[in-house]
Amino acid sequence: MSRSPSFSRSPQQFKARRPQPVSEVLGRTDAFAALRAGVEQITALEKDLRALLPDYLATSVEPGFIKEGVLALFAAHNALAARLRHLEPRLLSDLQQRGWHVNALRIRVRPQAVKPPPPVKQARMTPAGAEALQTLSEQLAPSPLQEALARMAARHRRNR
C-alpha cells in the first residue's frame, strides 16, 4: 500500500510553471477588469511622464490615479516636489495635449526607501602581496600608477 493518498499527483504530472506577466493574469477574468484598466492607465501615464519630465525628475516621480480630473504625483523629496510645482502649468498642458483628461495636479511627497550603504571592503592582502606591490612600485617610473601602487602597498603593510 502506498503512503501517499490516491488523490496526490505523481511527479510526472507536475509541470514547471513559468513567470507570467501581470497583464496576462489580470486578463483571465472579468473580476480583474477594473484593476487591469488601472494598471494600464498607470503604465501609460508613467511612460508619458518619463517623456515629458527631465531625467532627474522622471526617475523620482510616481503617478497616482486620476480622480475627478486631478492627477496625484508623488515626488521622492521636498526639493523635487518644489521643482515639479514650477513645471506644473507646462506639464499639465502637455498631458492634456497627449489626451489625458486632467484639470489639475496634486503634488505630494512620498519619500523613497533609503538605499543601504555599500558594504565595507573585506579584502585583505597578504604580507607577500604587499611586498610585491612595493617592489613593483619602486621599479616603475614616476607616474600616477606608481604613486597608487606605493600607497596601496603602504596601506596593506600598515593594516597588518
mmCIF file with all atom_site columns, C-alpha atoms in Angstrom:
data_model
loop_
_atom_site.group_PDB
_atom_site.id
_atom_site.type_symbol
_atom_site.label_atom_id
_atom_site.label_alt_id
_atom_site.label_comp_id
_atom_site.label_asym_id
_atom_site.label_entity_id
_atom_site.label_seq_id
_atom_site.pdbx_PDB_ins_code
_atom_site.Cartn_x
_atom_site.Cartn_y
_atom_site.Cartn_z
_atom_site.occupancy
_atom_site.B_iso_or_equiv
_atom_site.pdbx_formal_charge
_atom_site.auth_seq_id
_atom_site.auth_comp_id
_atom_site.auth_asym_id
_atom_site.auth_atom_id
_atom_site.pdbx_PDB_model_num
ATOM 1   C CA . MET A 1 1   ? 0.000   0.000  0.000   1.00 0.00 ? 1   MET A CA 1
ATOM 2   C CA . SER A 1 2   ? 1.254   3.465  -0.903  1.00 0.00 ? 2   SER A CA 1
ATOM 3   C CA . ARG A 1 3   ? 1.832   6.058  1.794   1.00 0.00 ? 3   ARG A CA 1
ATOM 4   C CA . SER A 1 4   ? 0.623   8.890  -0.421  1.00 0.00 ? 4   SER A CA 1
ATOM 5   C CA . PRO A 1 5   ? -3.096  9.476  -0.792  1.00 0.00 ? 5   PRO A CA 1
ATOM 6   C CA . SER A 1 6   ? -4.692  8.378  -4.019  1.00 0.00 ? 6   SER A CA 1
ATOM 7   C CA . PHE A 1 7   ? -5.551  11.967 -4.967  1.00 0.00 ? 7   PHE A CA 1
ATOM 8   C CA . SER A 1 8   ? -1.921  13.119 -4.979  1.00 0.00 ? 8   SER A CA 1
ATOM 9   C CA . ARG A 1 9   ? -0.152  13.707 -8.257  1.00 0.00 ? 9   ARG A CA 1
ATOM 10  C CA . SER A 1 10  ? 2.780   11.751 -9.499  1.00 0.00 ? 10  SER A CA 1
ATOM 11  C CA . PRO A 1 11  ? 5.984   13.738 -10.171 1.00 0.00 ? 11  PRO A CA 1
ATOM 12  C CA . GLN A 1 12  ? 5.418   13.419 -13.932 1.00 0.00 ? 12  GLN A CA 1
ATOM 13  C CA . GLN A 1 13  ? 2.166   15.376 -13.633 1.00 0.00 ? 13  GLN A CA 1
ATOM 14  C CA . PHE A 1 14  ? 3.875   18.479 -12.227 1.00 0.00 ? 14  PHE A CA 1
ATOM 15  C CA . LYS A 1 15  ? 4.940   20.955 -14.865 1.00 0.00 ? 15  LYS A CA 1
ATOM 16  C CA . ALA A 1 16  ? 7.376   23.735 -14.221 1.00 0.00 ? 16  ALA A CA 1
ATOM 17  C CA . ARG A 1 17  ? 5.468   26.988 -14.142 1.00 0.00 ? 17  ARG A CA 1
ATOM 18  C CA . ARG A 1 18  ? 6.849   29.994 -15.902 1.00 0.00 ? 18  ARG A CA 1
ATOM 19  C CA . PRO A 1 19  ? 6.513   33.524 -14.576 1.00 0.00 ? 19  PRO A CA 1
ATOM 20  C CA . GLN A 1 20  ? 3.504   35.258 -16.070 1.00 0.00 ? 20  GLN A CA 1
ATOM 21  C CA . PRO A 1 21  ? 3.060   38.932 -16.898 1.00 0.00 ? 21  PRO A CA 1
ATOM 22  C CA . VAL A 1 22  ? 0.591   40.744 -14.663 1.00 0.00 ? 22  VAL A CA 1
ATOM 23  C CA . SER A 1 23  ? -1.424  41.833 -17.700 1.00 0.00 ? 23  SER A CA 1
ATOM 24  C CA . GLU A 1 24  ? -1.906  38.186 -18.700 1.00 0.00 ? 24  GLU A CA 1
ATOM 25  C CA . VAL A 1 25  ? -3.066  37.144 -15.232 1.00 0.00 ? 25  VAL A CA 1
ATOM 26  C CA . LEU A 1 26  ? -5.432  40.113 -14.950 1.00 0.00 ? 26  LEU A CA 1
ATOM 27  C CA . GLY A 1 27  ? -6.866  39.401 -18.397 1.00 0.00 ? 27  GLY A CA 1
ATOM 28  C CA . ARG A 1 28  ? -8.141  35.933 -17.489 1.00 0.00 ? 28  ARG A CA 1
ATOM 29  C CA . THR A 1 29  ? -11.282 37.039 -15.704 1.00 0.00 ? 29  THR A CA 1
ATOM 30  C CA . ASP A 1 30  ? -13.703 39.957 -15.706 1.00 0.00 ? 30  ASP A CA 1
ATOM 31  C CA . ALA A 1 31  ? -13.356 40.291 -11.938 1.00 0.00 ? 31  ALA A CA 1
ATOM 32  C CA . PHE A 1 32  ? -9.983  41.965 -12.514 1.00 0.00 ? 32  PHE A CA 1
ATOM 33  C CA . ALA A 1 33  ? -11.158 44.262 -15.331 1.00 0.00 ? 33  ALA A CA 1
ATOM 34  C CA . ALA A 1 34  ? -11.101 47.442 -13.227 1.00 0.00 ? 34  ALA A CA 1
ATOM 35  C CA . LEU A 1 35  ? -7.729  46.563 -11.748 1.00 0.00 ? 35  LEU A CA 1
ATOM 36  C CA . ARG A 1 36  ? -6.354  45.782 -15.208 1.00 0.00 ? 36  ARG A CA 1
ATOM 37  C CA . ALA A 1 37  ? -7.612  49.143 -16.518 1.00 0.00 ? 37  ALA A CA 1
ATOM 38  C CA . GLY A 1 38  ? -5.949  50.933 -13.590 1.00 0.00 ? 38  GLY A CA 1
ATOM 39  C CA . VAL A 1 39  ? -2.647  49.146 -14.151 1.00 0.00 ? 39  VAL A CA 1
ATOM 40  C CA . GLU A 1 40  ? -2.728  50.003 -17.850 1.00 0.00 ? 40  GLU A CA 1
ATOM 41  C CA . GLN A 1 41  ? -3.558  53.646 -17.082 1.00 0.00 ? 41  GLN A CA 1
ATOM 42  C CA . ILE A 1 42  ? -0.681  53.970 -14.593 1.00 0.00 ? 42  ILE A CA 1
ATOM 43  C CA . THR A 1 43  ? 1.727   52.307 -17.023 1.00 0.00 ? 43  THR A CA 1
ATOM 44  C CA . ALA A 1 44  ? 0.767   54.659 -19.858 1.00 0.00 ? 44  ALA A CA 1
ATOM 45  C CA . LEU A 1 45  ? 0.924   57.653 -17.536 1.00 0.00 ? 45  LEU A CA 1
ATOM 46  C CA . GLU A 1 46  ? 4.413   56.668 -16.307 1.00 0.00 ? 46  GLU A CA 1
ATOM 47  C CA . LYS A 1 47  ? 5.560   56.389 -19.919 1.00 0.00 ? 47  LYS A CA 1
ATOM 48  C CA . ASP A 1 48  ? 4.243   59.848 -20.769 1.00 0.00 ? 48  ASP A CA 1
ATOM 49  C CA . LEU A 1 49  ? 5.708   61.402 -17.612 1.00 0.00 ? 49  LEU A CA 1
ATOM 50  C CA . ARG A 1 50  ? 9.138   59.941 -18.403 1.00 0.00 ? 50  ARG A CA 1
ATOM 51  C CA . ALA A 1 51  ? 8.923   61.532 -21.842 1.00 0.00 ? 51  ALA A CA 1
ATOM 52  C CA . LEU A 1 52  ? 7.756   64.929 -20.545 1.00 0.00 ? 52  LEU A CA 1
ATOM 53  C CA . LEU A 1 53  ? 9.883   65.385 -17.420 1.00 0.00 ? 53  LEU A CA 1
ATOM 54  C CA . PRO A 1 54  ? 13.650  65.993 -17.229 1.00 0.00 ? 54  PRO A CA 1
ATOM 55  C CA . ASP A 1 55  ? 15.674  62.865 -16.401 1.00 0.00 ? 55  ASP A CA 1
ATOM 56  C CA . TYR A 1 56  ? 16.407  63.866 -12.804 1.00 0.00 ? 56  TYR A CA 1
ATOM 57  C CA . LEU A 1 57  ? 12.663  64.242 -12.143 1.00 0.00 ? 57  LEU A CA 1
ATOM 58  C CA . ALA A 1 58  ? 11.364  61.351 -14.227 1.00 0.00 ? 58  ALA A CA 1
ATOM 59  C CA . THR A 1 59  ? 13.142  58.744 -12.111 1.00 0.00 ? 59  THR A CA 1
ATOM 60  C CA . SER A 1 60  ? 11.909  60.243 -8.831  1.00 0.00 ? 60  SER A CA 1
ATOM 61  C CA . VAL A 1 61  ? 8.254   60.975 -9.630  1.00 0.00 ? 61  VAL A CA 1
ATOM 62  C CA . GLU A 1 62  ? 5.486   58.383 -9.463  1.00 0.00 ? 62  GLU A CA 1
ATOM 63  C CA . PRO A 1 63  ? 1.967   58.937 -10.781 1.00 0.00 ? 63  PRO A CA 1
ATOM 64  C CA . GLY A 1 64  ? -1.127  58.160 -8.749  1.00 0.00 ? 64  GLY A CA 1
ATOM 65  C CA . PHE A 1 65  ? -4.651  57.752 -10.027 1.00 0.00 ? 65  PHE A CA 1
ATOM 66  C CA . ILE A 1 66  ? -6.686  60.417 -11.793 1.00 0.00 ? 66  ILE A CA 1
ATOM 67  C CA . LYS A 1 67  ? -9.706  61.212 -9.622  1.00 0.00 ? 67  LYS A CA 1
ATOM 68  C CA . GLU A 1 68  ? -12.256 63.810 -10.722 1.00 0.00 ? 68  GLU A CA 1
ATOM 69  C CA . GLY A 1 69  ? -9.753  65.325 -13.160 1.00 0.00 ? 69  GLY A CA 1
ATOM 70  C CA . VAL A 1 70  ? -6.994  65.673 -10.557 1.00 0.00 ? 70  VAL A CA 1
ATOM 71  C CA . LEU A 1 71  ? -3.792  63.683 -11.071 1.00 0.00 ? 71  LEU A CA 1
ATOM 72  C CA . ALA A 1 72  ? -1.763  62.889 -7.982  1.00 0.00 ? 72  ALA A CA 1
ATOM 73  C CA . LEU A 1 73  ? 2.001   62.941 -8.478  1.00 0.00 ? 73  LEU A CA 1
ATOM 74  C CA . PHE A 1 74  ? 4.358   61.684 -5.786  1.00 0.00 ? 74  PHE A CA 1
ATOM 75  C CA . ALA A 1 75  ? 7.875   63.125 -5.567  1.00 0.00 ? 75  ALA A CA 1
ATOM 76  C CA . ALA A 1 76  ? 10.751  61.489 -3.702  1.00 0.00 ? 76  ALA A CA 1
ATOM 77  C CA . HIS A 1 77  ? 11.524  64.569 -1.565  1.00 0.00 ? 77  HIS A CA 1
ATOM 78  C CA . ASN A 1 78  ? 10.594  68.210 -0.992  1.00 0.00 ? 78  ASN A CA 1
ATOM 79  C CA . ALA A 1 79  ? 13.137  69.702 -3.385  1.00 0.00 ? 79  ALA A CA 1
ATOM 80  C CA . LEU A 1 80  ? 11.828  67.612 -6.275  1.00 0.00 ? 80  LEU A CA 1
ATOM 81  C CA . ALA A 1 81  ? 8.241   68.443 -5.334  1.00 0.00 ? 81  ALA A CA 1
ATOM 82  C CA . ALA A 1 82  ? 9.090   72.166 -5.422  1.00 0.00 ? 82  ALA A CA 1
ATOM 83  C CA . ARG A 1 83  ? 10.711  71.794 -8.843  1.00 0.00 ? 83  ARG A CA 1
ATOM 84  C CA . LEU A 1 84  ? 7.691   69.832 -10.048 1.00 0.00 ? 84  LEU A CA 1
ATOM 85  C CA . ARG A 1 85  ? 5.397   72.646 -8.885  1.00 0.00 ? 85  ARG A CA 1
ATOM 86  C CA . HIS A 1 86  ? 7.392   75.070 -11.060 1.00 0.00 ? 86  HIS A CA 1
ATOM 87  C CA . LEU A 1 87  ? 6.821   72.804 -14.058 1.00 0.00 ? 87  LEU A CA 1
ATOM 88  C CA . GLU A 1 88  ? 3.151   72.202 -13.229 1.00 0.00 ? 88  GLU A CA 1
ATOM 89  C CA . PRO A 1 89  ? 1.498   74.533 -15.807 1.00 0.00 ? 89  PRO A CA 1
ATOM 90  C CA . ARG A 1 90  ? 3.593   73.239 -18.699 1.00 0.00 ? 90  ARG A CA 1
ATOM 91  C CA . LEU A 1 91  ? 3.276   69.610 -17.573 1.00 0.00 ? 91  LEU A CA 1
ATOM 92  C CA . LEU A 1 92  ? -0.496  69.952 -17.243 1.00 0.00 ? 92  LEU A CA 1
ATOM 93  C CA . SER A 1 93  ? -0.875  71.335 -20.774 1.00 0.00 ? 93  SER A CA 1
ATOM 94  C CA . ASP A 1 94  ? 1.494   68.666 -22.185 1.00 0.00 ? 94  ASP A CA 1
ATOM 95  C CA . LEU A 1 95  ? -0.540  65.890 -20.541 1.00 0.00 ? 95  LEU A CA 1
ATOM 96  C CA . GLN A 1 96  ? -3.767  67.387 -21.913 1.00 0.00 ? 96  GLN A CA 1
ATOM 97  C CA . GLN A 1 97  ? -2.243  67.507 -25.401 1.00 0.00 ? 97  GLN A CA 1
ATOM 98  C CA . ARG A 1 98  ? -1.409  63.811 -25.070 1.00 0.00 ? 98  ARG A CA 1
ATOM 99  C CA . GLY A 1 99  ? -5.070  63.058 -24.404 1.00 0.00 ? 99  GLY A CA 1
ATOM 100 C CA . TRP A 1 100 ? -5.144  62.817 -20.608 1.00 0.00 ? 100 TRP A CA 1
ATOM 101 C CA . HIS A 1 101 ? -8.328  64.215 -19.036 1.00 0.00 ? 101 HIS A CA 1
ATOM 102 C CA . VAL A 1 102 ? -6.553  66.135 -16.296 1.00 0.00 ? 102 VAL A CA 1
ATOM 103 C CA . ASN A 1 103 ? -7.599  69.549 -14.994 1.00 0.00 ? 103 ASN A CA 1
ATOM 104 C CA . ALA A 1 104 ? -5.148  69.869 -12.106 1.00 0.00 ? 104 ALA A CA 1
ATOM 105 C CA . LEU A 1 105 ? -2.141  68.222 -10.490 1.00 0.00 ? 105 LEU A CA 1
ATOM 106 C CA . ARG A 1 106 ? -1.814  67.381 -6.813  1.00 0.00 ? 106 ARG A CA 1
ATOM 107 C CA . ILE A 1 107 ? 1.865   67.107 -5.928  1.00 0.00 ? 107 ILE A CA 1
ATOM 108 C CA . ARG A 1 108 ? 2.708   65.176 -2.779  1.00 0.00 ? 108 ARG A CA 1
ATOM 109 C CA . VAL A 1 109 ? 5.935   63.985 -1.196  1.00 0.00 ? 109 VAL A CA 1
ATOM 110 C CA . ARG A 1 110 ? 6.346   60.237 -0.770  1.00 0.00 ? 110 ARG A CA 1
ATOM 111 C CA . PRO A 1 111 ? 9.850   59.505 0.483   1.00 0.00 ? 111 PRO A CA 1
ATOM 112 C CA . GLN A 1 112 ? 11.520  56.561 -1.189  1.00 0.00 ? 112 GLN A CA 1
ATOM 113 C CA . ALA A 1 113 ? 13.350  53.940 0.795   1.00 0.00 ? 113 ALA A CA 1
ATOM 114 C CA . VAL A 1 114 ? 16.918  54.895 1.587   1.00 0.00 ? 114 VAL A CA 1
ATOM 115 C CA . LYS A 1 115 ? 19.410  52.655 -0.121  1.00 0.00 ? 115 LYS A CA 1
ATOM 116 C CA . PRO A 1 116 ? 21.685  50.824 2.284   1.00 0.00 ? 116 PRO A CA 1
ATOM 117 C CA . PRO A 1 117 ? 25.312  51.976 2.232   1.00 0.00 ? 117 PRO A CA 1
ATOM 118 C CA . PRO A 1 118 ? 27.704  49.797 0.264   1.00 0.00 ? 118 PRO A CA 1
ATOM 119 C CA . PRO A 1 119 ? 29.353  47.081 2.329   1.00 0.00 ? 119 PRO A CA 1
ATOM 120 C CA . VAL A 1 120 ? 32.772  47.798 3.780   1.00 0.00 ? 120 VAL A CA 1
ATOM 121 C CA . LYS A 1 121 ? 35.539  46.197 1.769   1.00 0.00 ? 121 LYS A CA 1
ATOM 122 C CA . GLN A 1 122 ? 36.714  42.979 3.344   1.00 0.00 ? 122 GLN A CA 1
ATOM 123 C CA . ALA A 1 123 ? 39.616  42.248 1.000   1.00 0.00 ? 123 ALA A CA 1
ATOM 124 C CA . ARG A 1 124 ? 42.938  41.818 2.761   1.00 0.00 ? 124 ARG A CA 1
ATOM 125 C CA . MET A 1 125 ? 46.319  41.446 1.155   1.00 0.00 ? 125 MET A CA 1
ATOM 126 C CA . THR A 1 126 ? 48.985  39.073 2.429   1.00 0.00 ? 126 THR A CA 1
ATOM 127 C CA . PRO A 1 127 ? 52.338  40.498 3.525   1.00 0.00 ? 127 PRO A CA 1
ATOM 128 C CA . ALA A 1 128 ? 53.942  38.865 0.481   1.00 0.00 ? 128 ALA A CA 1
ATOM 129 C CA . GLY A 1 129 ? 51.444  40.603 -1.820  1.00 0.00 ? 129 GLY A CA 1
ATOM 130 C CA . ALA A 1 130 ? 52.052  43.985 -0.184  1.00 0.00 ? 130 ALA A CA 1
ATOM 131 C CA . GLU A 1 131 ? 55.805  43.473 -0.540  1.00 0.00 ? 131 GLU A CA 1
ATOM 132 C CA . ALA A 1 132 ? 55.379  42.555 -4.230  1.00 0.00 ? 132 ALA A CA 1
ATOM 133 C CA . LEU A 1 133 ? 53.360  45.738 -4.819  1.00 0.00 ? 133 LEU A CA 1
ATOM 134 C CA . GLN A 1 134 ? 56.023  47.820 -3.077  1.00 0.00 ? 134 GLN A CA 1
ATOM 135 C CA . THR A 1 135 ? 58.768  46.236 -5.218  1.00 0.00 ? 135 THR A CA 1
ATOM 136 C CA . LEU A 1 136 ? 56.766  46.860 -8.398  1.00 0.00 ? 136 LEU A CA 1
ATOM 137 C CA . SER A 1 137 ? 56.114  50.494 -7.472  1.00 0.00 ? 137 SER A CA 1
ATOM 138 C CA . GLU A 1 138 ? 59.855  51.026 -6.894  1.00 0.00 ? 138 GLU A CA 1
ATOM 139 C CA . GLN A 1 139 ? 60.669  49.650 -10.356 1.00 0.00 ? 139 GLN A CA 1
ATOM 140 C CA . LEU A 1 140 ? 58.231  51.935 -12.201 1.00 0.00 ? 140 LEU A CA 1
ATOM 141 C CA . ALA A 1 141 ? 58.994  55.423 -13.446 1.00 0.00 ? 141 ALA A CA 1
ATOM 142 C CA . PRO A 1 142 ? 57.262  58.232 -11.514 1.00 0.00 ? 142 PRO A CA 1
ATOM 143 C CA . SER A 1 143 ? 53.611  58.266 -12.613 1.00 0.00 ? 143 SER A CA 1
ATOM 144 C CA . PRO A 1 144 ? 50.106  58.191 -11.141 1.00 0.00 ? 144 PRO A CA 1
ATOM 145 C CA . LEU A 1 145 ? 50.207  54.369 -11.366 1.00 0.00 ? 145 LEU A CA 1
ATOM 146 C CA . GLN A 1 146 ? 53.487  54.211 -9.451  1.00 0.00 ? 146 GLN A CA 1
ATOM 147 C CA . GLU A 1 147 ? 52.097  56.506 -6.725  1.00 0.00 ? 147 GLU A CA 1
ATOM 148 C CA . ALA A 1 148 ? 48.864  54.492 -6.443  1.00 0.00 ? 148 ALA A CA 1
ATOM 149 C CA . LEU A 1 149 ? 50.751  51.196 -6.109  1.00 0.00 ? 149 LEU A CA 1
ATOM 150 C CA . ALA A 1 150 ? 53.041  52.660 -3.423  1.00 0.00 ? 150 ALA A CA 1
ATOM 151 C CA . ARG A 1 151 ? 50.031  53.958 -1.441  1.00 0.00 ? 151 ARG A CA 1
ATOM 152 C CA . MET A 1 152 ? 48.241  50.612 -1.745  1.00 0.00 ? 152 MET A CA 1
ATOM 153 C CA . ALA A 1 153 ? 51.319  48.688 -0.594  1.00 0.00 ? 153 ALA A CA 1
ATOM 154 C CA . ALA A 1 154 ? 51.847  51.060 2.354   1.00 0.00 ? 154 ALA A CA 1
ATOM 155 C CA . ARG A 1 155 ? 48.191  50.795 3.395   1.00 0.00 ? 155 ARG A CA 1
ATOM 156 C CA . HIS A 1 156 ? 48.205  46.983 3.377   1.00 0.00 ? 156 HIS A CA 1
ATOM 157 C CA . ARG A 1 157 ? 51.509  46.794 5.267   1.00 0.00 ? 157 ARG A CA 1
ATOM 158 C CA . ARG A 1 158 ? 50.122  49.227 7.858   1.00 0.00 ? 158 ARG A CA 1
ATOM 159 C CA . ASN A 1 159 ? 46.960  47.086 8.371   1.00 0.00 ? 159 ASN A CA 1
ATOM 160 C CA . ARG A 1 160 ? 48.990  44.018 9.332   1.00 0.00 ? 160 ARG A CA 1
#
